[in-house]
Short mmCIF file of N, CA, C and O in Angstrom, two decimals:
data_model
loop_
_atom_site.label_atom_id
_atom_site.label_comp_id
_atom_site.label_asym_id
_atom_site.label_seq_id
_atom_site.Cartn_x
_atom_site.Cartn_y
_atom_site.Cartn_z
N MET A 18 -15.88 -6.33 9.54
CA MET A 18 -14.74 -6.57 10.23
C MET A 18 -13.41 -7.03 9.41
O MET A 18 -13.77 -7.84 8.51
N ILE A 19 -12.08 -6.57 9.86
CA ILE A 19 -10.80 -7.05 9.04
C ILE A 19 -11.10 -8.73 9.22
O ILE A 19 -11.31 -9.29 10.18
N ASP A 20 -10.50 -9.24 7.98
CA ASP A 20 -10.62 -10.80 7.74
C ASP A 20 -9.70 -11.57 8.81
O ASP A 20 -8.51 -10.59 9.34
N GLU A 21 -10.21 -12.61 9.31
CA GLU A 21 -9.37 -13.09 10.37
C GLU A 21 -7.95 -13.47 10.31
O GLU A 21 -7.12 -13.41 10.94
N VAL A 22 -7.44 -13.59 9.02
CA VAL A 22 -6.26 -13.84 8.53
C VAL A 22 -5.19 -12.64 8.87
O VAL A 22 -4.05 -12.63 9.60
N LEU A 23 -5.87 -11.57 8.64
CA LEU A 23 -5.34 -10.18 8.71
C LEU A 23 -5.04 -10.03 10.33
O LEU A 23 -4.03 -9.34 10.91
N LYS A 24 -6.02 -10.31 11.04
CA LYS A 24 -5.99 -10.17 12.35
C LYS A 24 -4.82 -10.92 13.06
O LYS A 24 -4.09 -10.28 14.19
N LYS A 25 -4.45 -11.91 12.54
CA LYS A 25 -3.42 -12.97 13.26
C LYS A 25 -2.13 -12.60 12.49
O LYS A 25 -1.08 -13.25 13.14
N LYS A 26 -1.65 -11.90 11.64
CA LYS A 26 -0.50 -11.63 11.01
C LYS A 26 -0.01 -10.10 11.30
O LYS A 26 -0.82 -9.18 11.37
N PRO A 27 1.20 -10.40 11.57
CA PRO A 27 1.88 -8.81 11.53
C PRO A 27 1.66 -7.95 10.40
O PRO A 27 1.88 -8.30 9.23
N LEU A 28 1.56 -6.63 10.92
CA LEU A 28 1.46 -5.58 9.85
C LEU A 28 2.17 -4.31 10.42
O LEU A 28 1.66 -3.96 11.28
N LEU A 29 3.14 -3.82 9.54
CA LEU A 29 3.80 -2.66 9.92
C LEU A 29 3.13 -1.74 9.38
O LEU A 29 2.87 -1.40 8.09
N ALA A 30 2.63 -0.51 10.06
CA ALA A 30 2.24 0.67 9.24
C ALA A 30 3.10 2.13 9.43
O ALA A 30 3.31 2.48 10.68
N LEU A 31 3.65 2.49 8.50
CA LEU A 31 4.41 3.79 8.47
C LEU A 31 3.52 4.84 7.90
O LEU A 31 3.48 5.08 6.67
N ILE A 32 2.83 5.60 8.81
CA ILE A 32 1.83 6.51 8.42
C ILE A 32 2.28 8.23 8.67
O ILE A 32 2.68 8.21 9.63
N GLY A 33 2.02 8.81 7.69
CA GLY A 33 2.41 10.40 8.03
C GLY A 33 1.89 11.32 6.81
O GLY A 33 1.82 10.73 5.70
N PRO A 34 2.31 12.54 6.96
CA PRO A 34 2.05 13.56 5.88
C PRO A 34 3.12 13.34 4.98
O PRO A 34 4.28 12.92 5.08
N THR A 35 2.99 14.11 3.71
CA THR A 35 3.71 14.27 2.57
C THR A 35 5.02 14.96 2.93
O THR A 35 5.06 16.09 3.87
N ALA A 36 6.12 14.41 2.40
CA ALA A 36 7.47 14.89 2.57
C ALA A 36 8.11 14.91 3.80
O ALA A 36 9.14 15.50 4.22
N ILE A 37 7.89 13.59 4.63
CA ILE A 37 8.62 13.33 6.09
C ILE A 37 9.45 12.27 5.71
O ILE A 37 10.09 12.04 6.93
N GLY A 38 9.53 11.57 4.58
CA GLY A 38 10.52 10.73 4.55
C GLY A 38 9.96 9.42 4.58
O GLY A 38 10.83 8.30 4.92
N LYS A 39 8.71 9.04 4.51
CA LYS A 39 8.28 7.64 4.61
C LYS A 39 8.78 6.66 3.61
O LYS A 39 8.84 5.61 3.97
N THR A 40 8.89 7.12 2.41
CA THR A 40 9.45 6.17 1.31
C THR A 40 11.04 5.85 1.58
O THR A 40 11.21 4.63 1.71
N ASP A 41 11.95 6.59 2.12
CA ASP A 41 13.16 6.12 2.43
C ASP A 41 13.04 5.32 3.73
O ASP A 41 13.92 4.16 3.93
N ILE A 42 12.31 5.54 4.84
CA ILE A 42 12.24 4.99 5.95
C ILE A 42 11.53 3.47 5.66
O ILE A 42 12.25 2.48 6.18
N SER A 43 10.60 3.37 4.90
CA SER A 43 10.21 2.23 4.50
C SER A 43 10.80 1.39 3.62
O SER A 43 10.90 0.06 3.92
N LEU A 44 11.64 1.84 2.72
CA LEU A 44 12.64 0.92 2.11
C LEU A 44 13.89 0.61 2.94
O LEU A 44 14.16 -0.63 2.93
N GLU A 45 14.30 1.30 3.99
CA GLU A 45 15.18 0.78 4.71
C GLU A 45 14.47 -0.47 5.47
O GLU A 45 15.18 -1.46 5.80
N LEU A 46 13.28 0.00 6.26
CA LEU A 46 12.60 -1.20 6.89
C LEU A 46 12.44 -2.38 6.30
O LEU A 46 12.50 -3.69 6.78
N ALA A 47 11.89 -2.43 4.98
CA ALA A 47 11.65 -3.69 4.11
C ALA A 47 12.78 -4.34 3.74
O ALA A 47 12.91 -5.56 4.00
N LYS A 48 13.90 -3.67 3.79
CA LYS A 48 15.25 -4.24 3.66
C LYS A 48 15.91 -4.78 4.82
O LYS A 48 16.21 -6.35 4.74
N MET A 49 15.27 -4.63 6.05
CA MET A 49 16.00 -4.95 7.38
C MET A 49 15.17 -6.08 7.87
O MET A 49 15.41 -6.92 8.36
N LEU A 50 13.92 -5.89 7.28
CA LEU A 50 12.80 -6.94 7.89
C LEU A 50 12.17 -8.01 6.81
O LEU A 50 11.21 -8.52 7.21
N ASP A 51 12.99 -7.85 5.84
CA ASP A 51 12.41 -8.88 4.88
C ASP A 51 10.98 -8.54 4.42
O ASP A 51 9.86 -9.19 4.40
N GLY A 52 10.75 -7.26 3.97
CA GLY A 52 9.45 -6.67 3.97
C GLY A 52 9.13 -6.37 2.64
O GLY A 52 9.91 -6.45 1.71
N GLU A 53 7.64 -6.11 2.02
CA GLU A 53 7.34 -5.67 1.16
C GLU A 53 6.35 -4.44 1.42
O GLU A 53 5.91 -4.33 2.44
N ILE A 54 6.51 -3.47 0.63
CA ILE A 54 5.73 -2.13 0.63
C ILE A 54 4.15 -2.10 0.07
O ILE A 54 4.18 -2.18 -1.05
N ILE A 55 3.24 -1.79 0.82
CA ILE A 55 2.18 -1.73 0.13
C ILE A 55 1.74 0.03 0.40
O ILE A 55 1.26 0.37 1.53
N SER A 56 1.53 0.66 -0.69
CA SER A 56 1.24 1.96 -0.79
C SER A 56 -0.19 2.29 -0.14
O SER A 56 -1.19 1.58 -0.55
N ALA A 57 -0.27 3.43 0.48
CA ALA A 57 -1.40 3.84 1.37
C ALA A 57 -1.57 5.33 0.95
O ALA A 57 -1.79 6.00 1.60
N ASP A 58 -1.27 5.52 -0.48
CA ASP A 58 -1.44 7.07 -1.02
C ASP A 58 -2.24 6.84 -2.08
O ASP A 58 -2.15 6.08 -3.05
N SER A 59 -3.36 7.86 -1.92
CA SER A 59 -4.39 7.85 -3.13
C SER A 59 -4.00 8.51 -4.55
O SER A 59 -4.73 8.07 -5.33
N MET A 60 -2.76 9.30 -4.46
CA MET A 60 -2.33 9.49 -5.88
C MET A 60 -1.35 8.34 -6.41
O MET A 60 -1.21 8.41 -7.90
N LEU A 61 -0.78 7.68 -5.79
CA LEU A 61 0.11 6.61 -6.42
C LEU A 61 -0.40 5.62 -7.18
O LEU A 61 0.08 4.77 -7.84
N ILE A 62 -1.77 5.16 -6.96
CA ILE A 62 -2.43 4.34 -7.59
C ILE A 62 -2.59 4.43 -8.93
O ILE A 62 -2.90 3.72 -9.76
N TYR A 63 -2.51 5.88 -9.31
CA TYR A 63 -2.66 6.24 -10.78
C TYR A 63 -1.30 6.15 -11.43
O TYR A 63 -0.52 6.62 -11.21
N ARG A 64 -1.61 5.44 -12.75
CA ARG A 64 -0.28 5.44 -13.93
C ARG A 64 -0.19 6.88 -14.30
O ARG A 64 -1.17 7.72 -14.20
N GLU A 65 1.13 7.13 -14.84
CA GLU A 65 1.45 8.41 -15.35
C GLU A 65 1.20 9.65 -14.33
O GLU A 65 1.20 10.85 -14.90
N MET A 66 1.13 9.39 -13.05
CA MET A 66 1.17 10.33 -12.32
C MET A 66 2.58 10.57 -11.41
O MET A 66 2.32 10.00 -10.02
N ASN A 67 3.38 10.43 -11.84
CA ASN A 67 4.66 10.69 -11.48
C ASN A 67 5.40 12.12 -11.25
O ASN A 67 6.28 12.02 -10.27
N ILE A 68 4.83 13.15 -11.45
CA ILE A 68 5.36 14.38 -11.07
C ILE A 68 4.20 14.87 -10.00
O ILE A 68 3.03 14.74 -9.94
N GLY A 69 4.79 15.58 -8.63
CA GLY A 69 4.02 15.96 -7.88
C GLY A 69 3.22 14.94 -6.80
O GLY A 69 2.29 15.41 -6.11
N THR A 70 3.75 13.58 -7.13
CA THR A 70 3.20 12.59 -6.03
C THR A 70 4.06 11.87 -5.22
O THR A 70 3.55 10.99 -4.50
N ALA A 71 5.34 12.41 -5.15
CA ALA A 71 6.50 11.62 -4.40
C ALA A 71 6.48 10.27 -4.59
O ALA A 71 6.64 9.05 -3.70
N LYS A 72 6.00 9.68 -6.08
CA LYS A 72 5.92 8.38 -6.24
C LYS A 72 7.33 7.88 -6.20
O LYS A 72 8.48 8.49 -6.61
N PRO A 73 7.85 6.71 -5.54
CA PRO A 73 8.94 6.16 -5.72
C PRO A 73 9.31 5.78 -6.93
O PRO A 73 8.76 5.37 -7.92
N ASP A 74 10.70 6.21 -7.02
CA ASP A 74 11.30 6.02 -8.74
C ASP A 74 11.53 4.72 -8.98
O ASP A 74 11.26 3.70 -7.99
N PHE A 75 11.94 4.32 -10.15
CA PHE A 75 12.02 2.92 -10.68
C PHE A 75 13.06 2.42 -9.90
O PHE A 75 13.04 1.13 -9.53
N TYR A 76 14.43 2.91 -9.45
CA TYR A 76 15.29 2.14 -8.85
C TYR A 76 14.72 1.82 -7.38
O TYR A 76 14.62 0.95 -6.77
N GLN A 77 13.92 2.73 -6.60
CA GLN A 77 13.55 2.63 -5.35
C GLN A 77 12.32 1.49 -5.46
O GLN A 77 12.36 0.69 -4.60
N GLN A 78 11.63 1.39 -6.51
CA GLN A 78 10.54 0.25 -6.66
C GLN A 78 11.08 -1.05 -6.81
O GLN A 78 10.51 -2.04 -6.34
N ASN A 79 12.35 -0.88 -7.25
CA ASN A 79 12.96 -2.34 -7.62
C ASN A 79 13.97 -2.59 -6.50
O ASN A 79 14.44 -3.83 -6.50
N LEU A 80 14.25 -1.94 -5.40
CA LEU A 80 14.84 -2.18 -4.28
C LEU A 80 14.05 -3.60 -3.49
O LEU A 80 14.70 -4.46 -2.76
N VAL A 81 12.88 -3.43 -3.25
CA VAL A 81 12.00 -4.14 -2.70
C VAL A 81 10.85 -4.43 -3.41
O VAL A 81 10.46 -3.38 -3.96
N PRO A 82 9.75 -5.19 -3.27
CA PRO A 82 8.28 -5.41 -4.07
C PRO A 82 7.65 -4.15 -3.27
O PRO A 82 7.64 -3.77 -2.28
N HIS A 83 6.89 -3.59 -4.33
CA HIS A 83 6.04 -2.59 -4.01
C HIS A 83 4.43 -2.91 -4.62
O HIS A 83 4.47 -3.64 -5.66
N HIS A 84 3.54 -2.62 -3.89
CA HIS A 84 2.18 -2.82 -4.24
C HIS A 84 1.48 -1.72 -4.14
O HIS A 84 1.69 -0.85 -3.51
N MET A 85 0.39 -1.73 -5.05
CA MET A 85 -0.52 -0.68 -4.97
C MET A 85 0.00 0.57 -5.58
O MET A 85 -0.53 1.81 -5.12
N ILE A 86 0.78 0.56 -6.42
CA ILE A 86 1.24 1.87 -7.30
C ILE A 86 0.81 1.47 -8.68
O ILE A 86 0.92 0.12 -9.18
N ASP A 87 0.72 2.36 -9.55
CA ASP A 87 0.36 2.36 -11.02
C ASP A 87 -0.78 1.23 -11.13
O ASP A 87 -0.40 0.56 -12.14
N ILE A 88 -1.74 1.32 -10.48
CA ILE A 88 -2.90 0.07 -10.81
C ILE A 88 -4.06 0.66 -11.64
O ILE A 88 -4.76 -0.28 -11.99
N VAL A 89 -4.38 1.86 -11.63
CA VAL A 89 -5.50 2.33 -12.49
C VAL A 89 -4.90 3.56 -13.38
O VAL A 89 -4.01 4.31 -13.11
N ASP A 90 -5.74 3.89 -14.42
CA ASP A 90 -5.38 5.06 -15.21
C ASP A 90 -6.17 6.34 -14.63
O ASP A 90 -7.16 5.85 -14.05
N PRO A 91 -5.64 7.37 -14.76
CA PRO A 91 -6.26 8.39 -14.09
C PRO A 91 -7.77 8.55 -14.46
O PRO A 91 -8.41 9.37 -13.79
N ASP A 92 -8.09 8.52 -15.70
CA ASP A 92 -9.77 8.20 -16.01
C ASP A 92 -10.38 7.55 -15.14
O ASP A 92 -11.86 7.31 -15.70
N GLN A 93 -9.77 6.41 -14.76
CA GLN A 93 -10.89 5.38 -13.98
C GLN A 93 -11.18 5.59 -12.87
O GLN A 93 -10.64 6.57 -12.20
N THR A 94 -12.34 5.16 -12.26
CA THR A 94 -13.13 5.16 -10.91
C THR A 94 -12.22 4.48 -10.03
O THR A 94 -11.80 3.27 -10.28
N PHE A 95 -12.00 4.92 -8.87
CA PHE A 95 -11.11 4.36 -7.89
C PHE A 95 -11.75 4.45 -6.48
O PHE A 95 -12.06 5.77 -6.44
N ASN A 96 -12.08 3.81 -5.64
CA ASN A 96 -12.40 4.49 -4.24
C ASN A 96 -11.90 3.51 -3.07
O ASN A 96 -11.06 2.72 -3.41
N ALA A 97 -12.09 3.96 -1.83
CA ALA A 97 -11.58 3.23 -0.63
C ALA A 97 -12.02 1.99 -0.55
O ALA A 97 -11.06 0.89 -0.20
N ALA A 98 -13.05 1.66 -1.01
CA ALA A 98 -13.60 0.36 -0.97
C ALA A 98 -12.67 -0.80 -1.97
O ALA A 98 -12.42 -1.76 -1.34
N MET A 99 -12.32 -0.12 -3.08
CA MET A 99 -11.84 -0.75 -4.00
C MET A 99 -10.16 -0.94 -3.31
O MET A 99 -9.59 -1.96 -3.50
N TYR A 100 -9.63 0.13 -2.97
CA TYR A 100 -8.47 0.12 -2.12
C TYR A 100 -8.35 -1.04 -1.24
O TYR A 100 -7.30 -1.94 -1.03
N LYS A 101 -9.30 -1.05 -0.16
CA LYS A 101 -9.30 -1.87 0.93
C LYS A 101 -9.22 -3.54 0.29
O LYS A 101 -8.28 -4.12 0.71
N GLU A 102 -10.05 -3.75 -0.46
CA GLU A 102 -9.87 -5.06 -1.12
C GLU A 102 -8.54 -5.51 -1.87
O GLU A 102 -7.86 -6.59 -1.46
N LEU A 103 -7.99 -4.64 -2.59
CA LEU A 103 -6.79 -4.65 -3.34
C LEU A 103 -5.56 -4.80 -2.20
O LEU A 103 -4.51 -5.56 -2.39
N ALA A 104 -5.73 -3.84 -1.34
CA ALA A 104 -4.33 -3.86 -0.37
C ALA A 104 -4.67 -5.23 0.58
O ALA A 104 -3.44 -5.73 1.00
N GLU A 105 -5.73 -5.28 1.04
CA GLU A 105 -5.96 -6.87 1.66
C GLU A 105 -5.31 -7.89 0.97
O GLU A 105 -4.46 -9.09 1.35
N ASP A 106 -5.74 -8.08 -0.30
CA ASP A 106 -5.14 -9.24 -1.16
C ASP A 106 -3.55 -9.05 -1.30
O ASP A 106 -2.77 -10.05 -1.00
N ALA A 107 -3.14 -7.91 -1.30
CA ALA A 107 -1.45 -7.70 -1.62
C ALA A 107 -1.04 -7.83 -0.03
O ALA A 107 0.08 -8.67 -0.06
N ILE A 108 -1.59 -7.68 1.06
CA ILE A 108 -0.97 -8.09 2.58
C ILE A 108 -1.09 -9.51 2.52
O ILE A 108 -0.27 -10.22 2.83
N LYS A 109 -2.15 -10.17 2.01
CA LYS A 109 -2.24 -11.70 2.06
C LYS A 109 -1.30 -12.43 1.18
O LYS A 109 -0.33 -13.12 1.65
N ASP A 110 -0.89 -11.65 -0.15
CA ASP A 110 0.06 -12.26 -0.94
C ASP A 110 1.54 -11.99 -0.43
O ASP A 110 2.55 -12.94 -0.29
N THR A 111 1.57 -10.99 0.18
CA THR A 111 2.97 -10.54 0.88
C THR A 111 3.34 -11.55 1.94
O THR A 111 4.50 -12.28 2.06
N ASP A 112 2.17 -11.94 3.04
CA ASP A 112 2.45 -12.65 4.04
C ASP A 112 2.63 -14.32 3.46
O ASP A 112 3.42 -15.12 4.09
N SER A 113 2.06 -14.76 2.27
CA SER A 113 2.14 -15.98 1.83
C SER A 113 3.62 -16.46 1.50
O SER A 113 4.11 -17.52 1.28
N ARG A 114 4.43 -15.06 1.19
CA ARG A 114 5.81 -15.60 0.74
C ARG A 114 6.69 -15.57 1.97
O ARG A 114 7.92 -15.48 1.99
N GLY A 115 6.09 -15.13 3.22
CA GLY A 115 6.78 -14.95 4.48
C GLY A 115 7.54 -13.84 4.63
O GLY A 115 8.25 -13.30 5.37
N SER A 116 7.24 -12.53 3.90
CA SER A 116 7.33 -11.34 3.86
C SER A 116 6.59 -10.64 4.71
O SER A 116 5.29 -10.84 4.87
N LEU A 117 7.07 -9.42 5.28
CA LEU A 117 6.37 -8.58 6.29
C LEU A 117 5.88 -7.50 5.49
O LEU A 117 6.34 -6.81 4.69
N PRO A 118 4.32 -7.48 5.29
CA PRO A 118 3.65 -6.03 4.65
C PRO A 118 3.87 -4.83 5.60
O PRO A 118 3.56 -5.00 6.82
N ILE A 119 4.23 -4.00 4.75
CA ILE A 119 4.37 -2.72 5.18
C ILE A 119 3.64 -1.74 4.85
O ILE A 119 3.74 -1.36 3.55
N LEU A 120 2.51 -1.28 5.26
CA LEU A 120 1.70 -0.25 4.85
C LEU A 120 2.30 0.94 5.15
O LEU A 120 2.60 1.75 6.16
N SER A 121 2.32 2.01 4.22
CA SER A 121 3.13 2.93 3.75
C SER A 121 2.30 4.12 3.22
O SER A 121 2.35 3.76 1.85
N GLY A 122 2.27 5.14 3.71
CA GLY A 122 1.51 6.31 3.21
C GLY A 122 0.75 7.26 4.02
O GLY A 122 0.99 7.02 5.18
N GLY A 123 -0.05 8.26 3.17
CA GLY A 123 -0.81 9.21 4.36
C GLY A 123 -2.22 9.54 3.75
O GLY A 123 -3.01 10.27 4.34
N THR A 124 -2.73 8.41 3.21
CA THR A 124 -4.20 8.68 2.96
C THR A 124 -4.79 7.82 4.26
O THR A 124 -5.06 6.67 4.07
N GLY A 125 -5.38 8.78 5.12
CA GLY A 125 -6.07 8.23 6.34
C GLY A 125 -7.24 7.34 6.32
O GLY A 125 -7.27 6.19 6.59
N LEU A 126 -7.99 7.77 5.29
CA LEU A 126 -9.15 6.77 4.78
C LEU A 126 -8.57 5.39 4.50
O LEU A 126 -9.35 4.20 4.91
N TYR A 127 -7.95 5.11 3.24
CA TYR A 127 -7.21 4.14 2.94
C TYR A 127 -6.66 3.15 4.08
O TYR A 127 -6.64 1.94 4.36
N VAL A 128 -5.82 3.80 5.25
CA VAL A 128 -5.13 3.32 6.18
C VAL A 128 -6.28 2.77 7.09
O VAL A 128 -6.18 1.35 7.45
N ASN A 129 -7.38 3.49 7.33
CA ASN A 129 -8.22 3.19 8.39
C ASN A 129 -9.23 2.04 8.02
O ASN A 129 -9.53 1.12 8.66
N ALA A 130 -9.38 1.90 6.40
CA ALA A 130 -10.41 1.25 5.88
C ALA A 130 -9.41 -0.28 6.15
O ALA A 130 -10.35 -1.16 6.37
N VAL A 131 -8.01 -0.39 6.12
CA VAL A 131 -7.34 -1.64 6.07
C VAL A 131 -7.31 -1.93 7.62
O VAL A 131 -7.77 -2.88 8.24
N ILE A 132 -6.67 -1.06 8.46
CA ILE A 132 -6.45 -1.41 9.89
C ILE A 132 -7.56 -1.51 10.74
O ILE A 132 -7.80 -2.49 11.53
N ASN A 133 -8.75 -0.82 10.40
CA ASN A 133 -9.76 -0.96 11.46
C ASN A 133 -11.07 -1.79 10.72
O ASN A 133 -12.02 -1.72 11.31
N GLY A 134 -10.55 -2.42 9.17
CA GLY A 134 -11.72 -3.34 8.77
C GLY A 134 -12.72 -2.45 8.45
O GLY A 134 -14.15 -3.01 8.29
N TYR A 135 -12.70 -1.36 7.89
CA TYR A 135 -14.29 -0.66 7.32
C TYR A 135 -15.08 -1.60 6.26
O TYR A 135 -14.38 -2.43 5.76
N SER A 136 -16.29 -1.29 6.68
CA SER A 136 -17.10 -2.25 5.63
C SER A 136 -17.83 -1.06 4.81
O SER A 136 -18.52 -0.43 5.41
N PHE A 137 -17.70 -1.49 3.55
CA PHE A 137 -18.30 -0.41 2.81
C PHE A 137 -19.36 -1.30 1.86
O PHE A 137 -19.46 -2.22 1.71
N THR A 138 -20.62 -0.15 1.70
CA THR A 138 -21.57 -0.89 0.87
C THR A 138 -21.86 0.18 -0.20
O THR A 138 -21.70 1.17 -0.22
N GLU A 139 -22.69 -0.43 -1.34
CA GLU A 139 -23.01 0.46 -2.40
C GLU A 139 -24.01 1.46 -2.02
O GLU A 139 -24.06 2.35 -2.63
#
């Protein structure tokens, strides 16, 4: 089940399909609410995957803190269990600074792993 700390802290989730404006909305919300964006997109975790992924550009990523973007190379293994662990760390880290974590993306398994506290086994 989801960590007790996560149960007691606010988490805003902006979820939906590609190309509906999640990036722009999440940036505006983060600025308005003193938030930090935690990407829930299965392609944005990969370095060098900048075309065809709708990755926020350099300017957008520097407007507010972003997490879970460019964290592994394309030839590295990555899965939902790894995502859950790293995203929960990012949420706790964001919260420790008094900022609102904003989970934004469209990869349902990633989102559900965090929100519903999925338990993964080897």
